[in-house]
Tab-separated table of C-alpha atoms in Angstrom:
chain	number	residue	atom	x	y	z
Q	1	MET	CA	0.000	0.000	0.000
Q	2	SER	CA	1.189	3.522	-0.771
Q	3	MET	CA	0.469	4.499	2.845
Q	4	TRP	CA	3.544	2.501	3.943
Q	5	LYS	CA	5.821	3.762	1.189
Q	6	ASN	CA	9.052	5.360	2.423
Q	7	HIS	CA	8.306	4.373	6.022
Q	8	PRO	CA	10.204	1.783	8.142
Q	9	SER	CA	8.697	-1.710	8.051
Q	10	SER	CA	8.313	-1.743	11.852
Q	11	LEU	CA	5.706	1.015	11.578
Q	12	LYS	CA	3.276	-1.586	10.228
Q	13	ARG	CA	3.814	-3.834	13.277
Q	14	LEU	CA	3.279	-0.950	15.666
Q	15	PHE	CA	0.200	0.095	13.663
Q	16	PHE	CA	-1.494	-3.303	14.080
Q	17	THR	CA	-0.326	-3.762	17.675
Q	18	GLU	CA	-1.913	-0.499	18.697
Q	19	MET	CA	-5.002	-1.181	16.596
Q	20	TRP	CA	-5.782	-4.345	18.582
Q	21	GLU	CA	-4.751	-2.858	21.917
Q	22	ARG	CA	-7.082	0.064	21.262
Q	23	PHE	CA	-9.825	-2.423	20.302
Q	24	SER	CA	-9.635	-3.853	23.810
Q	25	PHE	CA	-9.262	-0.445	25.471
Q	26	TYR	CA	-12.070	1.377	23.660
Q	27	GLY	CA	-14.295	-1.670	23.772
Q	28	LEU	CA	-14.079	-1.550	27.557
Q	29	ASN	CA	-14.448	2.239	27.670
Q	30	ALA	CA	-17.618	2.100	25.568
Q	31	VAL	CA	-19.423	-0.117	28.065
Q	32	LEU	CA	-17.761	0.670	31.391
Q	33	VAL	CA	-20.005	3.472	32.707
Q	34	LEU	CA	-23.157	1.756	31.421
Q	35	PHE	CA	-22.114	-1.509	33.091
Q	36	LEU	CA	-21.471	0.264	36.385
Q	37	THR	CA	-24.813	2.100	36.370
Q	38	LYS	CA	-27.120	-0.487	34.735
Q	39	SER	CA	-25.672	-3.840	35.822
Q	40	ALA	CA	-23.643	-3.142	38.973
Q	41	HIS	CA	-26.230	-0.502	40.033
Q	42	ILE	CA	-23.586	1.945	41.227
Q	43	PRO	CA	-24.884	5.554	41.527
Q	44	GLU	CA	-24.030	7.780	38.566
Q	45	ASN	CA	-21.821	10.186	40.492
Q	46	LEU	CA	-19.697	7.335	41.880
Q	47	ALA	CA	-19.622	5.499	38.546
Q	48	LEU	CA	-18.267	8.626	36.829
Q	49	ILE	CA	-15.565	8.993	39.496
Q	50	ILE	CA	-14.618	5.311	39.130
Q	51	PHE	CA	-14.361	5.805	35.368
Q	52	GLY	CA	-12.371	9.015	35.744
Q	53	SER	CA	-10.031	7.495	38.333
Q	54	TYR	CA	-9.463	4.447	36.130
Q	55	VAL	CA	-8.453	6.639	33.180
Q	56	THR	CA	-6.225	8.692	35.491
Q	57	TYR	CA	-4.448	5.591	36.774
Q	58	VAL	CA	-3.853	4.446	33.191
Q	59	TYR	CA	-1.749	7.515	32.606
Q	60	LEU	CA	-0.189	7.750	36.060
Q	61	ALA	CA	1.431	4.410	35.300
Q	62	THR	CA	3.179	5.969	32.294
Q	63	THR	CA	5.878	7.557	34.475
Q	64	ILE	CA	6.904	4.115	35.685
Q	65	ALA	CA	6.931	3.053	32.045
Q	66	GLY	CA	9.374	5.817	31.158
Q	67	PHE	CA	11.766	4.864	33.954
Q	68	LEU	CA	11.666	1.150	33.148
Q	69	ALA	CA	12.203	1.818	29.441
Q	70	ASP	CA	14.997	4.383	29.790
Q	71	ARG	CA	16.902	2.725	32.645
Q	72	VAL	CA	16.188	-1.016	32.622
Q	73	TYR	CA	14.467	-2.848	29.776
Q	74	GLY	CA	14.195	-0.648	26.688
Q	75	TYR	CA	10.957	0.483	25.053
Q	76	ALA	CA	9.975	-2.771	23.326
Q	77	LYS	CA	10.260	-5.024	26.394
Q	78	VAL	CA	8.264	-2.659	28.624
Q	79	ALA	CA	5.537	-2.358	25.979
Q	80	PHE	CA	5.279	-6.164	25.831
Q	81	MET	CA	5.081	-6.400	29.623
Q	82	GLY	CA	2.239	-3.892	29.503
Q	83	GLY	CA	0.384	-5.988	26.949
Q	84	VAL	CA	0.555	-9.034	29.224
Q	85	CYS	CA	-0.905	-6.985	32.120
Q	86	ILE	CA	-3.735	-5.735	29.904
Q	87	LEU	CA	-4.626	-9.239	28.759
Q	88	LEU	CA	-4.692	-10.466	32.367
Q	89	GLY	CA	-6.972	-7.541	33.243
Q	90	HIS	CA	-9.532	-8.258	30.533
Q	91	ILE	CA	-9.625	-11.936	31.480
Q	92	SER	CA	-10.300	-10.896	35.089
Q	93	LEU	CA	-13.180	-8.668	33.961
Q	94	ALA	CA	-14.663	-11.507	31.930
Q	95	LEU	CA	-14.597	-13.735	35.035
Q	96	SER	CA	-15.851	-11.039	37.438
Q	97	ASP	CA	-19.336	-12.549	37.618
Q	98	VAL	CA	-17.706	-15.058	39.991
Q	99	THR	CA	-16.704	-12.269	42.398
Q	100	PHE	CA	-16.871	-8.533	41.842
Q	101	LEU	CA	-13.388	-8.170	43.351
Q	102	LEU	CA	-12.063	-9.534	40.046
Q	103	PHE	CA	-13.692	-6.576	38.301
Q	104	TYR	CA	-11.670	-4.023	40.250
Q	105	PHE	CA	-8.495	-6.123	39.979
Q	106	GLY	CA	-9.045	-6.342	36.231
Q	107	LEU	CA	-9.352	-2.572	35.944
Q	108	GLY	CA	-6.174	-2.232	38.027
Q	109	CYS	CA	-4.272	-4.571	35.689
Q	110	ILE	CA	-5.526	-2.762	32.586
Q	111	ALA	CA	-4.586	0.622	34.042
Q	112	THR	CA	-1.088	-0.632	34.876
Q	113	GLY	CA	-0.584	-2.396	31.556
Q	114	THR	CA	-1.871	0.433	29.388
Q	115	GLY	CA	0.401	2.827	31.232
Q	116	LEU	CA	3.359	0.608	30.356
Q	117	LEU	CA	2.437	-0.045	26.727
Q	118	LYS	CA	0.992	3.159	25.323
Q	119	PRO	CA	3.819	5.691	25.856
Q	120	ASN	CA	6.524	3.235	24.868
Q	121	VAL	CA	4.874	2.275	21.595
Q	122	SER	CA	4.511	6.007	20.872
Q	123	VAL	CA	8.209	6.552	21.592
Q	124	MET	CA	9.048	3.602	19.356
Q	125	VAL	CA	7.214	5.242	16.453
Q	126	GLY	CA	9.267	8.405	16.961
Q	127	LYS	CA	12.492	6.376	17.223
Q	128	LEU	CA	11.920	4.926	13.735
Q	129	TYR	CA	12.946	8.296	12.220
Q	130	SER	CA	16.065	10.450	12.403
Q	131	ASP	CA	16.028	14.101	13.477
Q	132	ALA	CA	16.310	15.089	9.820
Q	133	GLU	CA	13.025	13.300	9.018
Q	134	GLU	CA	10.661	15.552	10.991
Q	135	ASP	CA	7.992	15.699	8.271
Q	136	LYS	CA	8.121	11.933	7.803
Q	137	ARG	CA	7.869	11.457	11.592
Q	138	VAL	CA	4.658	13.489	11.692
Q	139	GLN	CA	3.300	11.437	8.767
Q	140	GLY	CA	4.286	8.257	10.619
Q	141	PHE	CA	2.384	9.378	13.701
Q	142	ASN	CA	-0.673	10.128	11.561
Q	143	ILE	CA	-0.534	6.599	10.091
Q	144	TYR	CA	-0.037	5.143	13.569
Q	145	TYR	CA	-2.954	7.225	14.806
Q	146	MET	CA	-5.112	5.768	12.045
Q	147	GLY	CA	-4.405	2.293	13.459
Q	148	ILE	CA	-5.603	3.478	16.846
Q	149	ASN	CA	-8.846	4.701	15.332
Q	150	ILE	CA	-9.538	1.598	13.254
Q	151	GLY	CA	-9.468	-0.428	16.469
Q	152	ALA	CA	-11.596	2.200	18.153
Q	153	VAL	CA	-14.215	2.069	15.350
Q	154	ILE	CA	-14.659	-1.689	15.507
Q	155	ALA	CA	-14.560	-2.003	19.297
Q	156	PRO	CA	-17.665	-0.130	20.521
Q	157	THR	CA	-19.879	-1.765	17.898
Q	158	ALA	CA	-18.546	-5.285	18.499
Q	159	VAL	CA	-17.961	-5.164	22.255
Q	160	GLY	CA	-20.975	-2.905	22.844
Q	161	PHE	CA	-23.340	-5.192	20.941
Q	162	VAL	CA	-22.093	-8.325	22.719
Q	163	ALA	CA	-22.127	-6.615	26.128
Q	164	GLU	CA	-25.607	-5.074	25.862
Q	165	LYS	CA	-27.336	-7.759	23.780
Q	166	VAL	CA	-25.663	-10.963	25.048
Q	167	SER	CA	-23.996	-10.311	28.423
Q	168	TRP	CA	-21.663	-7.727	29.910
Q	169	HIS	CA	-19.029	-10.335	30.749
Q	170	ALA	CA	-19.079	-11.773	27.242
Q	171	GLY	CA	-18.269	-8.257	26.044
Q	172	PHE	CA	-15.287	-8.123	28.393
Q	173	GLY	CA	-14.164	-11.489	27.005
Q	174	LEU	CA	-14.278	-10.163	23.445
Q	175	ALA	CA	-12.013	-7.285	24.494
Q	176	ALA	CA	-9.568	-9.866	25.886
Q	177	ILE	CA	-9.437	-11.625	22.518
Q	178	GLY	CA	-8.563	-8.316	20.834
Q	179	MET	CA	-5.682	-7.730	23.232
Q	180	ALA	CA	-4.387	-11.254	22.635
Q	181	PHE	CA	-4.171	-10.493	18.893
Q	182	GLY	CA	-2.261	-7.274	19.578
Q	183	LEU	CA	0.208	-9.013	21.862
Q	184	TRP	CA	0.854	-11.706	19.243
Q	185	VAL	CA	1.489	-9.130	16.490
Q	186	PHE	CA	3.936	-7.214	18.684
Q	187	HIS	CA	5.838	-10.321	19.755
Q	188	LYS	CA	6.184	-11.508	16.154
Q	189	GLY	CA	7.824	-8.199	15.208
Q	190	MET	CA	10.107	-7.896	18.236
Q	191	LYS	CA	13.263	-9.031	16.399
Q	192	ASP	CA	12.758	-6.404	13.649
Q	193	PHE	CA	12.422	-3.352	15.884
Q	194	PRO	CA	15.431	-0.984	15.681
Q	195	SER	CA	18.178	-1.403	18.260
Q	196	ASN	CA	17.399	1.973	19.883
Q	197	CYS	CA	14.065	0.467	20.987
Q	198	LYS	CA	15.699	-2.542	22.687
Q	199	LEU	CA	18.532	-1.067	24.768
Q	200	GLU	CA	18.637	-3.074	28.004
Q	201	ASN	CA	20.695	-2.562	31.151
Q	202	LYS	CA	21.544	-6.226	31.674
Q	203	HIS	CA	23.888	-5.495	34.560
Q	204	LEU	CA	21.179	-3.610	36.487
Q	205	ARG	CA	18.637	-6.358	35.833
Q	206	GLN	CA	20.927	-8.882	37.559
Q	207	GLN	CA	21.388	-6.736	40.665
Q	208	LYS	CA	19.784	-7.978	43.870
Q	209	LEU	CA	17.852	-6.119	46.531
Q	210	ILE	CA	17.051	-7.908	49.813
Q	211	GLY	CA	18.402	-11.035	48.099
Q	212	ILE	CA	15.947	-10.887	45.158
Q	213	LYS	CA	16.814	-10.059	41.554
Q	214	LEU	CA	15.614	-6.649	40.381
Q	215	ASP	CA	13.717	-8.371	37.559
Q	216	TYR	CA	11.543	-10.300	40.009
Q	217	LEU	CA	11.049	-7.252	42.242
Q	218	ILE	CA	9.772	-5.265	39.274
Q	219	TYR	CA	7.277	-7.985	38.320
Q	220	ILE	CA	6.050	-8.221	41.918
Q	221	GLY	CA	5.850	-4.426	42.103
Q	222	LEU	CA	3.629	-4.258	38.999
Q	223	ILE	CA	1.195	-6.773	40.522
Q	224	ILE	CA	1.126	-4.765	43.762
Q	225	LEU	CA	0.499	-1.560	41.777
Q	226	ALA	CA	-2.468	-3.192	40.014
Q	227	ALA	CA	-3.833	-4.278	43.410
Q	228	ILE	CA	-3.441	-0.737	44.806
Q	229	PHE	CA	-5.320	0.692	41.815
Q	230	ALA	CA	-8.023	-1.928	42.326
Q	231	SER	CA	-8.427	-1.011	46.000
Q	232	LEU	CA	-8.717	2.692	45.180
Q	233	LEU	CA	-11.245	2.100	42.408
Q	234	ALA	CA	-13.378	0.133	44.860
Q	235	ASN	CA	-13.407	3.251	47.077
Q	236	PRO	CA	-14.086	6.206	44.712
Q	237	VAL	CA	-14.005	9.009	47.297
Q	238	GLN	CA	-10.611	7.932	48.643
Q	239	SER	CA	-9.482	7.527	45.040
Q	240	THR	CA	-10.211	11.199	44.353
Q	241	ILE	CA	-8.173	12.233	47.397
Q	242	VAL	CA	-5.242	10.068	46.304
Q	243	SER	CA	-5.415	11.578	42.802
Q	244	GLY	CA	-5.131	15.028	44.361
Q	245	ILE	CA	-2.060	13.935	46.335
Q	246	CYS	CA	-0.568	12.510	43.126
Q	247	LEU	CA	-1.082	15.891	41.472
Q	248	LEU	CA	0.972	17.569	44.194
Q	249	ILE	CA	3.693	14.932	43.867
Q	250	LEU	CA	3.706	15.459	40.091
Q	251	GLY	CA	4.230	19.178	40.613
Q	252	GLY	CA	7.211	18.456	42.857
Q	253	TYR	CA	8.646	16.008	40.329
Q	254	ILE	CA	8.386	18.549	37.510
Q	255	PHE	CA	10.098	21.188	39.671
Q	256	SER	CA	12.909	18.757	40.494
Q	257	LEU	CA	13.344	17.838	36.831
Q	258	TRP	CA	13.286	21.499	35.795
Q	259	ARG	CA	16.181	22.388	38.108
Q	260	LYS	CA	18.425	19.798	36.424
Q	261	LEU	CA	17.840	21.041	32.867
Q	262	GLN	CA	20.167	23.236	30.847
Q	263	LEU	CA	18.847	26.616	29.648
Q	264	ASN	CA	18.113	25.442	26.092
Q	265	GLU	CA	16.445	22.286	27.434
Q	266	ARG	CA	14.211	24.359	29.708
Q	267	ASN	CA	12.913	26.322	26.736
Q	268	GLN	CA	11.935	23.107	24.972
Q	269	VAL	CA	10.438	21.448	28.042
Q	270	TRP	CA	8.464	24.644	28.833
Q	271	ILE	CA	6.628	24.269	25.515
Q	272	ILE	CA	5.781	20.636	26.307
Q	273	LEU	CA	4.522	21.460	29.817
Q	274	VAL	CA	2.348	24.429	28.848
Q	275	LEU	CA	0.699	22.683	25.928
Q	276	SER	CA	0.184	19.572	28.055
Q	277	LEU	CA	-2.130	21.632	30.299
Q	278	PHE	CA	-4.272	22.596	27.316
Q	279	SER	CA	-4.178	18.998	26.140
Q	280	VAL	CA	-5.672	18.042	29.520
Q	281	SER	CA	-8.390	20.628	28.935
Q	282	TYR	CA	-9.236	19.171	25.543
Q	283	TRP	CA	-9.363	15.604	26.848
Q	284	THR	CA	-11.542	16.690	29.767
Q	285	LEU	CA	-14.115	17.774	27.192
Q	286	SER	CA	-13.515	14.907	24.767
Q	287	ASN	CA	-13.680	12.206	27.463
Q	288	GLN	CA	-17.352	13.051	27.893
Q	289	THR	CA	-17.864	10.724	24.905
Q	290	ILE	CA	-17.051	7.774	27.180
Q	291	SER	CA	-18.225	9.156	30.529
Q	292	SER	CA	-21.333	11.370	30.519
Q	293	LEU	CA	-22.519	11.040	26.922
Q	294	PRO	CA	-23.185	7.248	27.005
Q	295	ILE	CA	-25.570	7.823	29.941
Q	296	PHE	CA	-27.118	10.784	28.120
Q	297	ILE	CA	-27.550	8.786	24.901
Q	298	ASP	CA	-29.000	5.789	26.729
Q	299	ARG	CA	-31.644	7.912	28.454
Q	300	VAL	CA	-32.786	10.691	26.134
Q	301	VAL	CA	-31.577	9.985	22.577
Q	302	ASP	CA	-33.747	8.127	20.052
Q	303	LEU	CA	-31.842	4.932	19.148
Q	304	ASN	CA	-34.581	3.193	17.142
Q	305	TYR	CA	-33.224	2.748	13.627
Q	306	PHE	CA	-33.499	0.046	10.981
Q	307	GLY	CA	-36.202	-1.723	12.961
Q	308	THR	CA	-34.037	-2.232	16.046
Q	309	THR	CA	-32.736	-0.372	19.083
Q	310	LEU	CA	-29.043	0.375	18.735
Q	311	PRO	CA	-26.857	-0.242	21.810
Q	312	ALA	CA	-25.994	3.123	23.361
Q	313	SER	CA	-22.355	2.048	23.716
Q	314	SER	CA	-22.028	1.405	19.962
Q	315	ILE	CA	-22.562	5.074	19.070
Q	316	SER	CA	-19.008	5.959	20.048
Q	317	SER	CA	-17.869	3.972	16.991
Q	318	PHE	CA	-18.921	6.977	14.931
Q	319	TYR	CA	-16.482	9.164	16.815
Q	320	SER	CA	-13.564	6.985	15.789
Q	321	LEU	CA	-14.924	6.599	12.261
Q	322	ILE	CA	-14.991	10.359	11.810
Q	323	LEU	CA	-11.378	10.501	12.991
Q	324	ILE	CA	-10.400	8.102	10.199
Q	325	LEU	CA	-12.353	10.056	7.591
Q	326	LEU	CA	-11.030	13.437	8.695
Q	327	ALA	CA	-7.389	12.376	9.221
Q	328	PRO	CA	-6.303	12.613	5.533
Q	329	VAL	CA	-8.267	15.849	5.121
Q	330	ILE	CA	-6.545	17.457	8.122
Q	331	ALA	CA	-3.142	16.131	6.977
Q	332	TRP	CA	-3.725	17.633	3.523
Q	333	PHE	CA	-4.779	20.928	5.093
Q	334	TRP	CA	-1.601	21.141	7.216
Q	335	ASN	CA	0.551	20.350	4.159
Q	336	PHE	CA	-1.277	22.938	2.056
Q	337	SER	CA	-0.983	25.613	4.733
Q	338	LYS	CA	2.731	24.815	5.011
Q	339	ARG	CA	3.244	25.265	1.255
Q	340	ILE	CA	1.694	28.727	1.389
Q	341	ASN	CA	3.590	29.573	4.628
Q	342	ARG	CA	0.425	29.799	6.717
Q	343	GLU	CA	0.689	26.636	8.791
Q	344	PRO	CA	-0.121	27.362	12.449
Q	345	GLY	CA	2.376	26.337	15.124
Q	346	TYR	CA	1.662	23.713	17.736
Q	347	ALA	CA	-0.149	26.220	19.987
Q	348	GLY	CA	-2.274	27.468	17.082
Q	349	LYS	CA	-3.337	23.901	16.281
Q	350	PHE	CA	-4.187	23.297	19.931
Q	351	ALA	CA	-6.299	26.475	20.014
Q	352	LEU	CA	-8.226	25.330	16.935
Q	353	GLY	CA	-8.806	21.943	18.537
Q	354	LEU	CA	-10.201	23.458	21.742
Q	355	THR	CA	-12.472	25.730	19.713
Q	356	MET	CA	-13.965	22.713	17.943
Q	357	ALA	CA	-14.424	20.845	21.232
Q	358	THR	CA	-16.294	23.775	22.748
Q	359	LEU	CA	-18.552	24.109	19.711
Q	360	ALA	CA	-19.360	20.394	20.012
Q	361	PHE	CA	-21.255	21.039	23.239
Q	362	VAL	CA	-23.072	23.970	21.688
Q	363	VAL	CA	-24.435	21.374	19.238
Q	364	ILE	CA	-25.638	19.242	22.176
Q	365	ILE	CA	-27.445	22.253	23.645
Q	366	LEU	CA	-29.139	22.958	20.307
Q	367	GLY	CA	-30.144	19.301	20.071
Q	368	ILE	CA	-31.726	19.429	23.532
Q	369	MET	CA	-33.675	22.537	22.532
Q	370	GLN	CA	-34.999	20.679	19.483
Q	371	ALA	CA	-35.814	17.594	21.564
Q	372	SER	CA	-37.840	19.596	24.078
Q	373	HIS	CA	-40.417	20.048	21.299
Q	374	ALA	CA	-40.117	16.594	19.734
Q	375	GLY	CA	-39.592	14.111	22.588
Q	376	LYS	CA	-36.292	12.278	22.549
Q	377	MET	CA	-33.255	13.920	20.962
Q	378	ASN	CA	-32.352	13.028	17.390
Q	379	LEU	CA	-29.174	10.952	17.108
Q	380	PHE	CA	-27.795	13.250	14.400
Q	381	TRP	CA	-27.099	15.960	16.990
Q	382	ILE	CA	-24.792	13.495	18.775
Q	383	LEU	CA	-23.083	12.693	15.475
Q	384	GLY	CA	-22.564	16.420	14.877
Q	385	CYS	CA	-21.026	16.770	18.344
Q	386	TYR	CA	-18.706	13.822	17.710
Q	387	THR	CA	-17.638	15.271	14.345
Q	388	LEU	CA	-16.477	18.508	15.951
Q	389	LEU	CA	-14.729	16.658	18.783
Q	390	GLY	CA	-12.995	14.471	16.205
Q	391	PHE	CA	-11.778	17.530	14.311
Q	392	GLY	CA	-10.427	18.892	17.587
Q	393	GLU	CA	-8.661	15.656	18.467
Q	394	LEU	CA	-6.843	15.582	15.123
Q	395	CYS	CA	-5.589	19.093	15.830
Q	396	ILE	CA	-4.233	18.125	19.233
Q	397	SER	CA	-3.347	14.464	19.743
Q	398	PRO	CA	-0.959	13.654	16.840
Q	399	ASN	CA	0.657	17.075	17.158
Q	400	GLY	CA	1.070	16.558	20.900
Q	401	LEU	CA	2.914	13.278	20.364
Q	402	ALA	CA	5.055	14.845	17.643
Q	403	LEU	CA	6.024	17.864	19.757
Q	404	VAL	CA	7.148	15.643	22.662
Q	405	THR	CA	9.410	13.547	20.429
Q	406	LYS	CA	10.726	16.769	18.837
Q	407	TYR	CA	11.424	18.838	21.956
Q	408	ALA	CA	12.237	16.196	24.597
Q	409	PRO	CA	15.945	16.165	25.617
Q	410	GLN	CA	17.613	13.184	23.952
Q	411	ASN	CA	18.354	11.240	27.150
Q	412	LEU	CA	14.849	11.851	28.553
Q	413	SER	CA	12.642	10.745	25.651
Q	414	GLY	CA	10.846	8.059	27.629
Q	415	VAL	CA	10.536	10.183	30.757
Q	416	MET	CA	9.118	13.158	28.831
Q	417	MET	CA	6.640	11.008	26.935
Q	418	GLY	CA	5.664	9.438	30.263
Q	419	LEU	CA	5.384	12.895	31.803
Q	420	TRP	CA	3.179	14.024	28.899
Q	421	TRP	CA	0.799	11.130	29.505
Q	422	MET	CA	1.000	11.564	33.275
Q	423	ILE	CA	-0.120	15.191	33.059
Q	424	ASN	CA	-2.848	14.146	30.637
Q	425	ALA	CA	-3.814	11.462	33.157
Q	426	PHE	CA	-5.744	14.002	35.165
Q	427	ALA	CA	-8.097	14.508	32.227
Q	428	GLY	CA	-9.753	11.276	33.343
Q	429	LEU	CA	-10.451	12.625	36.815
Q	430	THR	CA	-11.389	16.105	35.581
Q	431	ALA	CA	-13.718	14.555	32.979
Q	432	GLY	CA	-15.462	12.593	35.707
Q	433	LEU	CA	-15.771	15.708	37.869
Q	434	LEU	CA	-16.943	17.866	34.943
Q	435	ALA	CA	-19.614	15.265	34.169
Q	436	GLN	CA	-21.045	15.874	37.653
Q	437	LEU	CA	-22.192	19.286	36.393
Q	438	ILE	CA	-24.604	17.645	33.969
Q	439	GLY	CA	-26.771	16.313	36.795
Q	440	PHE	CA	-27.430	12.620	36.087
Q	441	GLU	CA	-27.943	11.529	39.673
Q	442	ASN	CA	-31.505	10.370	40.459
Q	443	THR	CA	-32.851	11.572	37.102
Q	444	ASP	CA	-33.368	8.224	35.352
Q	445	LYS	CA	-36.914	7.891	36.712
Q	446	LEU	CA	-37.955	11.382	35.516
Q	447	ALA	CA	-39.883	12.023	32.328
Q	448	THR	CA	-37.715	12.677	29.250
Q	449	ASP	CA	-38.596	16.384	29.039
Q	450	GLN	CA	-37.680	16.880	32.702
Q	451	GLN	CA	-34.347	15.127	32.188
Q	452	LEU	CA	-33.613	17.262	29.134
Q	453	THR	CA	-34.166	20.474	31.101
Q	454	ILE	CA	-31.659	19.368	33.753
Q	455	TYR	CA	-29.111	18.186	31.186
Q	456	GLN	CA	-29.362	21.398	29.150
Q	457	SER	CA	-28.329	23.445	32.177
Q	458	GLY	CA	-25.418	21.070	32.766
Q	459	PHE	CA	-24.125	21.226	29.195
Q	460	ILE	CA	-24.273	25.026	29.255
Q	461	LYS	CA	-21.869	24.909	32.214
Q	462	VAL	CA	-19.580	22.528	30.290
Q	463	THR	CA	-19.601	24.890	27.302
Q	464	LEU	CA	-18.667	27.876	29.453
Q	465	VAL	CA	-15.660	25.944	30.806
Q	466	GLY	CA	-14.554	25.290	27.217
Q	467	ILE	CA	-14.913	28.951	26.219
Q	468	ILE	CA	-12.785	30.191	29.135
Q	469	ILE	CA	-9.947	27.731	28.437
Q	470	THR	CA	-9.939	28.450	24.693
Q	471	VAL	CA	-9.773	32.205	25.215
Q	472	ILE	CA	-6.776	31.798	27.567
Q	473	LEU	CA	-4.858	29.775	24.963
Q	474	MET	CA	-5.718	32.266	22.218
Q	475	MET	CA	-4.170	34.998	24.332
Q	476	ILE	CA	-0.807	33.224	24.769
Q	477	LYS	CA	-0.450	31.048	21.651
Q	478	ASN	CA	1.832	33.464	19.782
Q	479	LYS	CA	4.262	33.537	22.712
Q	480	ILE	CA	4.359	29.723	22.778
Q	481	ASP	CA	4.903	29.391	19.029
Q	482	ARG	CA	7.670	31.998	19.040
Q	483	ARG	CA	9.582	29.923	21.599
Q	484	GLY	CA	9.346	26.917	19.298
C-alpha cells in the first residue's frame, strides 16, 4: 500500500499492535459506565468517578513506564510487559461474575498495563525516524494514529453489541481476545524493531535487593500496583483524594526535573509542559464521549433505527470513524498551509482543537432545545457533536505526540513522553468531575422532558468551561509558538 511507502517496516507492526490494543481499550471504555450504572447498580456520580479514576491511573502508570524503558528494559520489552498486564486484566473482567473483586483487579491490571504499553509504543514510532526526518515522523504518527482509530471504530460496535445484547461479561471477554491479537502481532515483530528500541541494562537487571533479583522485584511491584489501583477504584471518594495527592507529587517532580535542565532544554520542556495543560483541557471535554454522553444517549436519545434499538455504547464507533475520515483531510490541510507559509504552530493547532471541542457542546445544547419540542433527541445531533470533537482531536493528539518527540531532551525521551501522559492522566479525573455538572444523579426515573431540562443546564456549564480555556490559549499562543 502507498500508505507505507518510504516508512520503516516496523511502523506496520506498531500500527497493528496499537489497533488491537485500542480495540480492547475502547471496547471496555464504551461499556464501562453503562455496566457500572445499569448492571452493577452503582450511583451515577460514583460510577463517573470510578471511570475518571481508572483513566487517570492508566496515565499515572506511564511515568513508571518511562523509567523502566529508559533505565532497565528498553521500550519494546516494557511495551510487551504492559500488553501481558492488559490481557490479564480483561480476562479478570470476563470472570468477574464469579466475584466482583475480580472486576476491580481487572481494571487495576488494565490501568497498569496500558500505562506501560501506550507511551513506549509512541516513543518507538518516533524512534523509527532520524532528526532530519521531521515531516516523515509526523506522517508516521498520523498513520499510527489511524491504526488506533480503526481499532476504536470496531470495538464499541462489536464489544458494545455483545455486552448489551448478550452479556456484559461476554463483552469483556471479546475485548480480551482483541488484546491477545495485539500481543501476538507485537511479539512476532520484536526481532525487527530498531536497536534503539531494545537497549537493556543487563547489569542492572541482575542486581539484587534484599536477596531478590531486580527483575523479580519489578514484576512483583507491577502486581502490587495493580492491586493498589483496584483497592482505590473500589473506594471512589478515597481515590479522588489520592489523585489530588498525586497531582501535588507530580508538581514536585516537575520542579525537580526542571532544576536539572540546561537553559536550552528548559525552553523546549516549557513548551511541552504548557501545551500539556491545554491537552488536559481538551481531553476533559472529549472524554465526555465515554463518561457522561453514554448515559445521556442511553436515556434521552432516540436509538430506534433500521427496525431495532441500537446499543448506546455502539454510538461511540462513529467518533472513531470520523477521525479516520477526517485524518487525511486534516493532513492535507496542514501540508497545504505549510506550502503557502500559513501553517499554524503547535499552539495554534491546539487552540483550533479546543475551539472545535467547545462548539461540540453547543451542538448538544441545540439538540436538547430541538428535543424539548419533539420528545427524545435526534441521534444526528450526537453525530454532529462527535464530528467537531474528532476535528479537535486531530488538531491536538498527533501534534502533541510529535512535539514531545521533537522537543524532549535526547536522554529523557521516555521520561518526557511518560510525563506528557501523566499530566494528561488528570483529564480522566477532571472529565469525571466535569460530568457531575450535567446532573445525572436520580434523574433516570424522571420524564424525558424533565431530564432534558436538567441536562441542558449542565451542558451550558460545560460549554462555558470550554470557552474560558480556549480564550486563555488564544491569548498566549503566539508567545508559545515563538519559543518553538
